[in-house]
Short mmCIF file of C-alpha atoms in Angstrom, two decimals:
data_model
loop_
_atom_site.label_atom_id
_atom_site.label_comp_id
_atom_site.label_asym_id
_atom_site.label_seq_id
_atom_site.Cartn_x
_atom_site.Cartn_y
_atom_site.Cartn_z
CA UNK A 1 82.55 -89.92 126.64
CA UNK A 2 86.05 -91.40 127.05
CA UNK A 3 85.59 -93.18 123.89
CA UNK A 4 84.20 -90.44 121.93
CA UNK A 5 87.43 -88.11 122.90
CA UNK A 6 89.42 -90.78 121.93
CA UNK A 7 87.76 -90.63 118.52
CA UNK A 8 87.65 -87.20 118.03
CA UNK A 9 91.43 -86.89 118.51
CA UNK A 10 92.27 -89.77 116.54
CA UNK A 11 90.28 -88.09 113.72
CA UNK A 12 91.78 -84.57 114.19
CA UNK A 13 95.35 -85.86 113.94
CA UNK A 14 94.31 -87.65 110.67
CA UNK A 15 93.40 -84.43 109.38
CA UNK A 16 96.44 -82.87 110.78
CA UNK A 17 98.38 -85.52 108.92
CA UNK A 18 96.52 -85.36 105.63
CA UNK A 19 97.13 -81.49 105.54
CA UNK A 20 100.82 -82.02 106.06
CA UNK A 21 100.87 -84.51 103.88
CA UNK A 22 98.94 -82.51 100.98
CA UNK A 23 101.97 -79.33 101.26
CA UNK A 24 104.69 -81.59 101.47
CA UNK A 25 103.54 -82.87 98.06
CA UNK A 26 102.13 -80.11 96.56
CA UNK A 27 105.60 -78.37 97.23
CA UNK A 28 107.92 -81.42 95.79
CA UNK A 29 105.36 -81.24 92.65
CA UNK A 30 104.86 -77.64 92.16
CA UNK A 31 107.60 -75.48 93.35
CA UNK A 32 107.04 -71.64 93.46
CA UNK A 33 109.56 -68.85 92.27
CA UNK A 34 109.30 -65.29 90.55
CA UNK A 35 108.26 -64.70 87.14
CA UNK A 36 110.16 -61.31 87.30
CA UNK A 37 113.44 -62.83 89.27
CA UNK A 38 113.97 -67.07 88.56
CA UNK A 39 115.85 -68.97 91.02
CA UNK A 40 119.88 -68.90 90.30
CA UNK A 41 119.30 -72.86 89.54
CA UNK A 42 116.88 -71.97 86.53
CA UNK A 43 119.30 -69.28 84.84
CA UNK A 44 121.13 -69.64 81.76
CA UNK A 45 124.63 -69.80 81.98
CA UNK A 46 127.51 -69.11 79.65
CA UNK A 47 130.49 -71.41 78.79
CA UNK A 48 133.48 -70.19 77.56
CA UNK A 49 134.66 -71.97 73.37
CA UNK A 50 137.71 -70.00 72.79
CA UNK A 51 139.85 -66.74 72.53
CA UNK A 52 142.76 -65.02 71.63
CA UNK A 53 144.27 -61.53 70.61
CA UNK A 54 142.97 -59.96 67.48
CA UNK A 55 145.89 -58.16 65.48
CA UNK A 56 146.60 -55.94 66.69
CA UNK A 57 145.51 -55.51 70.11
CA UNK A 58 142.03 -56.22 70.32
CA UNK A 59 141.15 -59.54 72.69
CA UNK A 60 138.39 -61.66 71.28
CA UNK A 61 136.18 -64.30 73.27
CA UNK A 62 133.54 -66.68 72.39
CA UNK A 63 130.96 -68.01 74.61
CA UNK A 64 128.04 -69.98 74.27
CA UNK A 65 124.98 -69.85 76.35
CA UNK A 66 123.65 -73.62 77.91
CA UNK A 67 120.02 -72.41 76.53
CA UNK A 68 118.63 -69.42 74.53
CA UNK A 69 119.52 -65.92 76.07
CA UNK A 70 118.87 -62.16 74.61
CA UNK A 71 121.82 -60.79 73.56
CA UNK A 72 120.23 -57.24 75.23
CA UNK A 73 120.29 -58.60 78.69
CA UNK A 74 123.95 -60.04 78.22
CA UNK A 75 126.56 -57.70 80.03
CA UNK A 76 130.54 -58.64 80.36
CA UNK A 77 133.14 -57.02 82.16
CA UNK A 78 136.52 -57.52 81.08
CA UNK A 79 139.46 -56.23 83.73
CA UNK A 80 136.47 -53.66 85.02
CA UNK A 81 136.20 -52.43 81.54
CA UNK A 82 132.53 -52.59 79.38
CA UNK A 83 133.11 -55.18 76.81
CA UNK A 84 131.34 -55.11 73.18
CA UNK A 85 128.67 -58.29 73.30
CA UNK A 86 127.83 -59.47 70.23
CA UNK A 87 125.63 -62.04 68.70
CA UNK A 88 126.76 -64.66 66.00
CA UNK A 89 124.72 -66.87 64.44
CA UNK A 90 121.85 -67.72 62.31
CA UNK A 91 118.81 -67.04 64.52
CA UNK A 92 116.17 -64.46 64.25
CA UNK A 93 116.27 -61.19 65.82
CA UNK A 94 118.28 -60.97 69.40
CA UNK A 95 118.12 -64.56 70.71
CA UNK A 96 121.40 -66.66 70.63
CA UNK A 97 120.15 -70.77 70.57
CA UNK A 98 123.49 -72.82 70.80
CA UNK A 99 120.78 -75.33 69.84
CA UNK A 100 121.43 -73.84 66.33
CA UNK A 101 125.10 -72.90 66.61
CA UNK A 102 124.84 -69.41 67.94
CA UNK A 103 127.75 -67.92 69.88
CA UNK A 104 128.09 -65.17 71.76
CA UNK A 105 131.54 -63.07 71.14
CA UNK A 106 132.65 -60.34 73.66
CA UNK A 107 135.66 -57.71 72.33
CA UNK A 108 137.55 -55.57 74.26
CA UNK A 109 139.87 -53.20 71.77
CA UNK A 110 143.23 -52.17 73.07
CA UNK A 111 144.07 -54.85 75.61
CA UNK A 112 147.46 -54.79 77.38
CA UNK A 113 148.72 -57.94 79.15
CA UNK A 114 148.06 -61.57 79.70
CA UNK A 115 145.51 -61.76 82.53
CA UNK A 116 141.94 -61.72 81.47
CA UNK A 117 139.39 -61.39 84.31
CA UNK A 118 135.52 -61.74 83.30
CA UNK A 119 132.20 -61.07 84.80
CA UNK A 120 129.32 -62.08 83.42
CA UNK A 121 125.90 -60.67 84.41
CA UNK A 122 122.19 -59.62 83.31
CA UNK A 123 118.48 -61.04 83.06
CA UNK A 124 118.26 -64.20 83.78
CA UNK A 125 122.24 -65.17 83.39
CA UNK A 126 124.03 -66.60 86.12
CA UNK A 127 126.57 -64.24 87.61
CA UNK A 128 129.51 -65.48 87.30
CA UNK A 129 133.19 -64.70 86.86
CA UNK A 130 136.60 -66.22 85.56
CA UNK A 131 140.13 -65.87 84.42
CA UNK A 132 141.83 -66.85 81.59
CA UNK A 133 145.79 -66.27 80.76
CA UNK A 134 146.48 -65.32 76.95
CA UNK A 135 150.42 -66.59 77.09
CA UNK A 136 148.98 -70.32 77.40
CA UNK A 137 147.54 -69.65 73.63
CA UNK A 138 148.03 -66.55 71.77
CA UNK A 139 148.53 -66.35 68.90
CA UNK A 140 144.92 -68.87 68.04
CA UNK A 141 145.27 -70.59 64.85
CA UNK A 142 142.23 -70.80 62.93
CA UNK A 143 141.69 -74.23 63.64
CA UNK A 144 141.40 -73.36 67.12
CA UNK A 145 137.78 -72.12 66.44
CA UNK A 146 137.43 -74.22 63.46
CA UNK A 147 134.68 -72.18 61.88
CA UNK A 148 133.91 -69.11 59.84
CA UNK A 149 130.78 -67.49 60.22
CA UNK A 150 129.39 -66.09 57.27
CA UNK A 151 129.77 -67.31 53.62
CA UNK A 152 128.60 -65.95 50.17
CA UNK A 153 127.70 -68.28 47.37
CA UNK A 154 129.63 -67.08 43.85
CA UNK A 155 127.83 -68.40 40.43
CA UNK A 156 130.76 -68.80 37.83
CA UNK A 157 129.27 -68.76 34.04
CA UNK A 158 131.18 -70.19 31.34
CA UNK A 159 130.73 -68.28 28.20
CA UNK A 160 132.97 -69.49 25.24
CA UNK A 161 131.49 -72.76 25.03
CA UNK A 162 135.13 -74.36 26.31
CA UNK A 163 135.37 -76.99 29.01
CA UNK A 164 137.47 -74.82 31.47
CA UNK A 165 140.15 -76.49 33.66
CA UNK A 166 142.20 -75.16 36.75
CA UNK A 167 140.95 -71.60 35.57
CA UNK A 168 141.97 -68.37 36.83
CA UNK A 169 138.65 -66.03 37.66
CA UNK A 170 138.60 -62.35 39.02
CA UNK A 171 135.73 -61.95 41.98
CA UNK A 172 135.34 -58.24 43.36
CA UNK A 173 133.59 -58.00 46.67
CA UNK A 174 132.72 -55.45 48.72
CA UNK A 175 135.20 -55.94 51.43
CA UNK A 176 134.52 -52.23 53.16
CA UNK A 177 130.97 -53.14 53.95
CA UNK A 178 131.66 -56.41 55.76
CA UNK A 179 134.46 -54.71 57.63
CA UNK A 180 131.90 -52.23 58.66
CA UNK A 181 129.64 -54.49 60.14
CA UNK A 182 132.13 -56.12 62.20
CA UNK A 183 132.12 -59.55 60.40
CA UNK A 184 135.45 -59.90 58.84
CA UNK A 185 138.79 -58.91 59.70
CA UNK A 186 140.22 -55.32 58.97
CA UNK A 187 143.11 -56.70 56.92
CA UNK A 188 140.81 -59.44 55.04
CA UNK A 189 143.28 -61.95 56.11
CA UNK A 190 139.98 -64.72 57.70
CA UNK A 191 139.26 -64.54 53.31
CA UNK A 192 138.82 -67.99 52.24
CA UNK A 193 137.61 -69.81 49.22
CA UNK A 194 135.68 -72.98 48.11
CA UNK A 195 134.73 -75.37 45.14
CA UNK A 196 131.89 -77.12 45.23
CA UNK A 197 131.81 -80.36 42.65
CA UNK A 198 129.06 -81.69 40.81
CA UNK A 199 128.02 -84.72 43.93
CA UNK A 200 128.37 -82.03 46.68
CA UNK A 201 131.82 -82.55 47.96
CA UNK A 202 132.95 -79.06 48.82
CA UNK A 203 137.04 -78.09 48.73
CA UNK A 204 139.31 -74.70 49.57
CA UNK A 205 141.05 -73.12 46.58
CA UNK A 206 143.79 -70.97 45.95
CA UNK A 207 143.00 -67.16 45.91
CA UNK A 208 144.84 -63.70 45.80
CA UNK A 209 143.73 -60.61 47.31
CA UNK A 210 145.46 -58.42 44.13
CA UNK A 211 144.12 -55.18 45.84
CA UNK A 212 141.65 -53.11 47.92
CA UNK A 213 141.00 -54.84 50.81
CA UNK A 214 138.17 -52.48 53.00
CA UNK A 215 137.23 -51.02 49.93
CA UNK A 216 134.10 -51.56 47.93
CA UNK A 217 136.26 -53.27 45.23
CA UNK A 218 138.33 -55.56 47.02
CA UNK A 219 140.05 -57.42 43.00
CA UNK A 220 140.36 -61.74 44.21
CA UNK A 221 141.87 -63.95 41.99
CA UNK A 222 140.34 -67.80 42.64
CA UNK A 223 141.70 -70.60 40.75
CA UNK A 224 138.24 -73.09 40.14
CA UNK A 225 139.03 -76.78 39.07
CA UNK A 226 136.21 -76.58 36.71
CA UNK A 227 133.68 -74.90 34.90
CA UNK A 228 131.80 -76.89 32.50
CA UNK A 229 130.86 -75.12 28.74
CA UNK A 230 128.16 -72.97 28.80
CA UNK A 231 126.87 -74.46 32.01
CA UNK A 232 127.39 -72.49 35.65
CA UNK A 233 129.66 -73.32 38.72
CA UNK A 234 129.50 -72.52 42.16
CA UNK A 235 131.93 -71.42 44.75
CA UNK A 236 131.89 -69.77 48.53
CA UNK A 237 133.15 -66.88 49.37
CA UNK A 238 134.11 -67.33 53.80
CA UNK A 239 134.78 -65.10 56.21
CA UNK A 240 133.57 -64.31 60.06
CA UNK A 241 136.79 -65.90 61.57
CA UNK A 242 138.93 -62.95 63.34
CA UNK A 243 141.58 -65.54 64.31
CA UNK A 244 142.12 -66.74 60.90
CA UNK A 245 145.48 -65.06 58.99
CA UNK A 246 145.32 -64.87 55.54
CA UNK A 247 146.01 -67.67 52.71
CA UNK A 248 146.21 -65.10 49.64
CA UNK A 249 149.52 -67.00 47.65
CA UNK A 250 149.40 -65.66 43.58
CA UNK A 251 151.91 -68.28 43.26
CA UNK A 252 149.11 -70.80 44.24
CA UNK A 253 146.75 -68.96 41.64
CA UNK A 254 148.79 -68.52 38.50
CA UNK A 255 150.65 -70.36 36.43
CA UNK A 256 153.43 -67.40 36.53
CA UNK A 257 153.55 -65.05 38.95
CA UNK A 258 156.89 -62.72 39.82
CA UNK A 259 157.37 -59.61 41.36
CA UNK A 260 161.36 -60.11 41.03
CA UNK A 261 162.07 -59.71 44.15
CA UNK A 262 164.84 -62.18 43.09
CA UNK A 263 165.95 -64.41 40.51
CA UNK A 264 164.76 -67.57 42.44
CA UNK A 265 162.39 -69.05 39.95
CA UNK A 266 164.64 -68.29 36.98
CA UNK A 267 167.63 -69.81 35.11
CA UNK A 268 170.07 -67.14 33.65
CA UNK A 269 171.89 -67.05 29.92
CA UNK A 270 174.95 -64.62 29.19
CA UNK A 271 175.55 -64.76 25.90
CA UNK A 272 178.40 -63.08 24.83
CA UNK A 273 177.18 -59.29 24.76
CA UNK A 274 175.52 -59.80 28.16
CA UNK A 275 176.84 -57.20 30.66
CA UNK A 276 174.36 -57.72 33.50
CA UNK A 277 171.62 -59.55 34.93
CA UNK A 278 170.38 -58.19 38.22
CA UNK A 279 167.54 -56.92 40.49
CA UNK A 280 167.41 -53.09 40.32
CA UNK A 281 165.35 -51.09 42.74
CA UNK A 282 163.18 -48.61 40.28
CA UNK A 283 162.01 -45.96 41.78
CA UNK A 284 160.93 -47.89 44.69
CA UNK A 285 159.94 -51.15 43.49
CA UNK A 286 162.20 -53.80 42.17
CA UNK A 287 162.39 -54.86 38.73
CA UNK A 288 164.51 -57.22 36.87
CA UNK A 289 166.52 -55.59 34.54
CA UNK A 290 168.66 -57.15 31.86
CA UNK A 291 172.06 -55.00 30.17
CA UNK A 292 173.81 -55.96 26.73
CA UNK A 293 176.57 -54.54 24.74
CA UNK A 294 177.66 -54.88 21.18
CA UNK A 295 174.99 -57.54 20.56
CA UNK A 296 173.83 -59.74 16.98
CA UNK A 297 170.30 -60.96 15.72
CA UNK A 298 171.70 -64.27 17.75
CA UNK A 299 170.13 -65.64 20.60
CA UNK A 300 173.82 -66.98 21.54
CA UNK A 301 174.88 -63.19 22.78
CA UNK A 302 171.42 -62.50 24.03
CA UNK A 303 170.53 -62.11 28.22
CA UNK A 304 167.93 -64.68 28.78
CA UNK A 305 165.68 -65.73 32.07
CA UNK A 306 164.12 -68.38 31.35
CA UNK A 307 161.92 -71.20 33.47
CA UNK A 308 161.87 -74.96 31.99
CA UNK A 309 159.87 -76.63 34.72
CA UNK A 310 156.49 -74.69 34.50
CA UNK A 311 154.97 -74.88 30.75
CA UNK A 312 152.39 -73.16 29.20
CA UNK A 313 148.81 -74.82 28.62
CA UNK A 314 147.63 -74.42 24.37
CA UNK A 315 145.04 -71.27 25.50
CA UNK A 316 147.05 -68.68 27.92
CA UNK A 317 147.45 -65.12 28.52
CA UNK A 318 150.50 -63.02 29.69
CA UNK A 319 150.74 -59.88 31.52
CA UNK A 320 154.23 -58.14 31.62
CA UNK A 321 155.30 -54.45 32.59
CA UNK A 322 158.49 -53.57 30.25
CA UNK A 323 160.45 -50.65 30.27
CA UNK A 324 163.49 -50.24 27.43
CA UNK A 325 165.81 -47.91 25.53
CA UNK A 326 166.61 -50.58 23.21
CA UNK A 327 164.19 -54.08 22.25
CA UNK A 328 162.28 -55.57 25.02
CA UNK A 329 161.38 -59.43 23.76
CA UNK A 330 158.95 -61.63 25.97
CA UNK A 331 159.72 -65.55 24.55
CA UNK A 332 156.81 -68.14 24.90
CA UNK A 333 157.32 -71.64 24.21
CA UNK A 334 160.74 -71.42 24.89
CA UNK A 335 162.41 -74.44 24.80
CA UNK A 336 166.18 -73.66 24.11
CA UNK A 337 168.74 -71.12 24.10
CA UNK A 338 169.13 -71.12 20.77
CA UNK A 339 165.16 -72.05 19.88
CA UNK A 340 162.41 -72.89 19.29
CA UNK A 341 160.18 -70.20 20.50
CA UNK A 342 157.93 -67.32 19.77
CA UNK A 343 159.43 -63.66 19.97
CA UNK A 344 156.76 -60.67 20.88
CA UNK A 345 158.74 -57.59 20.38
CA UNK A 346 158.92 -53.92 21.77
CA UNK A 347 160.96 -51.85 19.98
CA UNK A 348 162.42 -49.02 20.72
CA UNK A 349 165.53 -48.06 18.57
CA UNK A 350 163.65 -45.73 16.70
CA UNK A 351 163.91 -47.09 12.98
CA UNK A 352 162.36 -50.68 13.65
CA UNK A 353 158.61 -51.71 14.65
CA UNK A 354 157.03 -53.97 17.26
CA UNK A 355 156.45 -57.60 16.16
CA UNK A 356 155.57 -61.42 16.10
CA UNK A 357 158.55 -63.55 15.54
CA UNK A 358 159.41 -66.90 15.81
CA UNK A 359 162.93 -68.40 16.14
CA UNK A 360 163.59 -71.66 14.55
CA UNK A 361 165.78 -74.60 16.45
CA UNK A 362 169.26 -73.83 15.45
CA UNK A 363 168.45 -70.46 14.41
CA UNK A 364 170.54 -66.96 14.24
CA UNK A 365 167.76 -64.22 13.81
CA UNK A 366 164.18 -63.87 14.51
CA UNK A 367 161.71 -64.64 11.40
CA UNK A 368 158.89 -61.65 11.03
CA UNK A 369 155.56 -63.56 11.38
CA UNK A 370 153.11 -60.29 11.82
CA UNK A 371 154.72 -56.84 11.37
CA UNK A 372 153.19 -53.61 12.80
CA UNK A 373 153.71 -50.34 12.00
CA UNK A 374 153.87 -49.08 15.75
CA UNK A 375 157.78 -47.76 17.20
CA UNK A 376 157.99 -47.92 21.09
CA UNK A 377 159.64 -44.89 22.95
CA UNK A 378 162.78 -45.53 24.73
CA UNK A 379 162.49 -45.54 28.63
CA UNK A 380 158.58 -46.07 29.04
CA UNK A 381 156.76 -48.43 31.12
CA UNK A 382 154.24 -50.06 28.55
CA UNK A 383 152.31 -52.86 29.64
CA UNK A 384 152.72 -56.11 27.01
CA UNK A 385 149.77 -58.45 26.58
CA UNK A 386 150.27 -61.50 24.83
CA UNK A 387 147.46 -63.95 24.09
CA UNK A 388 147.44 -67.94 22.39
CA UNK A 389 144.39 -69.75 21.58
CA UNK A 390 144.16 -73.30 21.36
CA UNK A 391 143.72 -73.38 17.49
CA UNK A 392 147.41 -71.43 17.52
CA UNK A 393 146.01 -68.07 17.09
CA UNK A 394 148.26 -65.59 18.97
CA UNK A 395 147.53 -61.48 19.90
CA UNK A 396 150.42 -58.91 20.61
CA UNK A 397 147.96 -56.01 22.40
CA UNK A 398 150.21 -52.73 24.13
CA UNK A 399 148.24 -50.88 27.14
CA UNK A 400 145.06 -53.00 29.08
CA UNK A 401 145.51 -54.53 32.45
CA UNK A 402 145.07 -58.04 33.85
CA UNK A 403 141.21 -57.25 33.20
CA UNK A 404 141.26 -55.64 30.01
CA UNK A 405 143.16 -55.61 26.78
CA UNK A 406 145.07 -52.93 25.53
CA UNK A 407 145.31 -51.69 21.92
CA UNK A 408 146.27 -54.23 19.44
CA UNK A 409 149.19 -54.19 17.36
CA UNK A 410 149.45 -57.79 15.40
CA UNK A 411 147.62 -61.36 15.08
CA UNK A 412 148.77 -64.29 13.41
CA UNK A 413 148.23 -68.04 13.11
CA UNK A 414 151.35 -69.89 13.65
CA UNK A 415 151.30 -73.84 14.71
CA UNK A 416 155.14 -74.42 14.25
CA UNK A 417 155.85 -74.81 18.08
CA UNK A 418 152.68 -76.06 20.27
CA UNK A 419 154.50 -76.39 23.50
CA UNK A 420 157.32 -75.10 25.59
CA UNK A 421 157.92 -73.04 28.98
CA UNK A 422 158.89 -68.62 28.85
CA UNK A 423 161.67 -66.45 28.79
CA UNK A 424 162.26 -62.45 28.98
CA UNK A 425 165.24 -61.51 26.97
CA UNK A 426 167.13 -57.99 26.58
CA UNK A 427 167.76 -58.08 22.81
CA UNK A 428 169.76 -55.71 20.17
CA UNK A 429 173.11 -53.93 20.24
CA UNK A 430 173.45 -52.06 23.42
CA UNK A 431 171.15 -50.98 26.26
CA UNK A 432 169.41 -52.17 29.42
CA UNK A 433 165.81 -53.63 29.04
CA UNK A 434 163.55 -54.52 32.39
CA UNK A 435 160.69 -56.41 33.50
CA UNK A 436 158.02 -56.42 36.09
CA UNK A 437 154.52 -58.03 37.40
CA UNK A 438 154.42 -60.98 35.15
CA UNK A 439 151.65 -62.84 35.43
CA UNK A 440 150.43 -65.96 33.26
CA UNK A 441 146.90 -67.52 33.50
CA UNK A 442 144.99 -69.80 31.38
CA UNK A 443 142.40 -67.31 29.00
CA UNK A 444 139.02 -67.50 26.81
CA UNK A 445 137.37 -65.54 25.17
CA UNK A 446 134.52 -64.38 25.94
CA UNK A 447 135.59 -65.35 29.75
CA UNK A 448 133.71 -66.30 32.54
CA UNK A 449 130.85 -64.14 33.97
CA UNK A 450 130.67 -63.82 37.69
CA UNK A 451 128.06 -63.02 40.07
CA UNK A 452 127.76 -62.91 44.11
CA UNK A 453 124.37 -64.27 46.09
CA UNK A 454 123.35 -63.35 49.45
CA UNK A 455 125.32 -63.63 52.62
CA UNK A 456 124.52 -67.02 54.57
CA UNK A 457 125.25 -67.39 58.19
CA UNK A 458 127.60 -71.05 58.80
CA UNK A 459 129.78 -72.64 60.95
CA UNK A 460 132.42 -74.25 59.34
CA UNK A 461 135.76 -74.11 58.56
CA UNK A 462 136.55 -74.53 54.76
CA UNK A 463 139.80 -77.10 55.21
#
């Protein structure tokens, strides 16, 4: 019997052992936990990417999630207050994947201070909770983020059968709707532009916001390196980037561009009947205005303002506001005080017309290449056009804007002088002439058509 109790217990603490065994596995291999309420381990958690103050007092953060989260079941506190959660990227519905370059960004509008306390909670996120302190980096700089989430792919058409070089073309966007929607700044100023060439290689341009930003007709200027004849190019439209301040530079865009807020890009002439050349504030906005007295058919007693390091391509247009109670002359292909260059004429002494002239080298009065039979008033703002084409065609149009013309008044083909830089004289006996928003650009005709795709979610930053 002895032996048999000796067996028997033996075997029972094998079993014993076995079962032991079999949960201490089973629970290393297969670990249990709630479908409705995972272990804190398991739970996605957010890391912080960057942040800063908004202008002008609204604090942006960017987070992104270790694995794919629902933007529903995110909830932020910032300083005890609700933050706005927000998903950026390009996936699907309400999931953020930083697998595919989502982010998470978090806005809290009219933030005071420096300390930034944060609490992040919901479904299966890891609670969690840090500060951040703006003074150690505010203002961001858009390379702090160094991306811009949304883009819109532009198709440029060239139409007049011209290779096109450096050329200046008007996009309108609907600015208001993207403002709307949260993805680009209030002011337009995260706005960027880029060319792509032929092999791929993709590069930012110049642009110019002329007017309407948060409107449904926001007018950009883009400069575009190239758009081959009769064939299409493309450029991007960016945005998405609220710590991005704007780039818009007409100087960058045009080949002229003055507001004359000053004289800086100009050299000055007094010729002998001269009074004045000065910035005047008209009604509000500042204008350059140019006074003679007692003055001859002789550029030598003329005022001139005239630039000699930026000249004029063969095909170019000119835009010019010009306001006079005597003759109002706009001088392409300048070269020289005393010639050669083209004179395009507004006159308003009441007994002469408006005109094409040209002014020989060495010359003492304008020779009439195209007459009209138009007089200009005295002290009206009229709006000059002035238009070359490469075969030495020019235009003299009165009225239009930088996207129309205006009436025309004279055309004439005159190959004399083929080159040269601009001036703005105040011509004739005695009075004051003035000029405003000038602005020279390369031109064809027909010009370029220009269409907009369909938004496409990126990250990157157009450098």
């Amino acid at each position: 019997m002895r032996g048999f109790e000796e067996v028997m217990y033996a075997a029972l603490a094998l079993m014993v052992s076995v079962i032991v065994a079999y949960i201490f596995i089973s629970n290393i291999n297969f670990p249990t936990y709630s479908v409705s309420k995972p272990i804190e381990s398991m739970k996605t958690s957010l890391e912080l990417v960057d942040y800063g103050i908004v202008y002008p007092n609204t604090l942006v953060i960017y987070l992104r999630p270790t694995s794919p989260v629902n933007i529903s079941n995110v909830i932020i506190y910032i300083n005890r207050q609700k933050a706005i959660v927000k998903k950026i990227g390009n996936t699907p519905g309400d999931i953020v994947d930083p697998n595919k370059g989502d982010l998470i960004m978090v806005s809290l509008d009219n933030f005071q201070g420096n300390s930034v306390d944060i609490f992040v909670s919901g479904y299966n996120l890891q609670s969690r909770s840090f500060s951040i302190n703006l003074e150690e980096k505010k203002p961001i700089t858009p390379t702090n983020i160094a991306t811009y989430f949304y883009r819109i792919p532009i198709t440029i058409k060239e139409n007049s059968g011209n290779n096109l070089t450096d050329y200046q073309v008007n996009v309108i966007v609907n600015t208001q709707n993207l403002i709307l929607q949260g993805k680009m700044r209030y002011d337009c100023g995260d706005i960027r532009f880029t060319y792509v060439y032929p092999n791929g290689t993709e590069v930012k341009i110049p642009y110019w916001i002329e007017s309407g930003c948060n409107t449904q007709n926001t007018k950009i200027w883009v400069k575009v390196p190239s758009i081959p004849a009769n064939r299409n190019a493309t450029i991007y439209i960016y945005y998405g980037n609220p710590f991005a301040t704007s780039e818009s530079n007409p100087n960058s865009v045009f080949i002229y561009f003055d507001t004359f807020d000053d004289l800086s890009k100009w050299s000055t002439y007094r010729g002998s009947s001269c009074t004045s050349i000065n910035i005047y504030n008209f009604n509000g906005n500042n204008v350059v205005g140019l006074s003679v007295s007692g003055g001859t058919a002789d550029s030598r007693t003329w005022c001139i303002i005239y630039n000699l390091t930026v000249s004029l391509p063969s095909s170019f247009k000119i835009d010019v506001d010009v306001y006079t109670d005597n003759i109002v002359d706009t001088l392409p292909y300048f070269n020289s005080i005393t010639g050669p260059f083209y004179v395009f004429r507004f006159d308003a002494r009441g007994s002469y017309y408006d005109l094409i002239g040209y002014y020989p080298a060495g010359a003492t009065s304008t020779q009439v290449i195209a007459s009209t039979s138009i007089v200009s008033s005295k002290n009206i703002w009229y709006h000059m056009q002035i238009i070359r084409f490469s075969n030495g065609t020019w235009y003299l149009y009165k009225g239009g804007d930088l996207y129309s013309l205006g009436t025309l008044e004279a055309s004439v083909t005159h190959t004399t002088t083929t080159s040269g830089y601009l001036g703005l004289t105040g011509d004739g006996a005695t009075g004051t002439t003035y000029f405003d928003n000038l602005i020279v650009r390369k031109y064809t005709s027909p010009e370029p058509s220009v269409s907009l795709g369909n938004e496409e979610t990126t990250f990157y930053y157009p450098s």
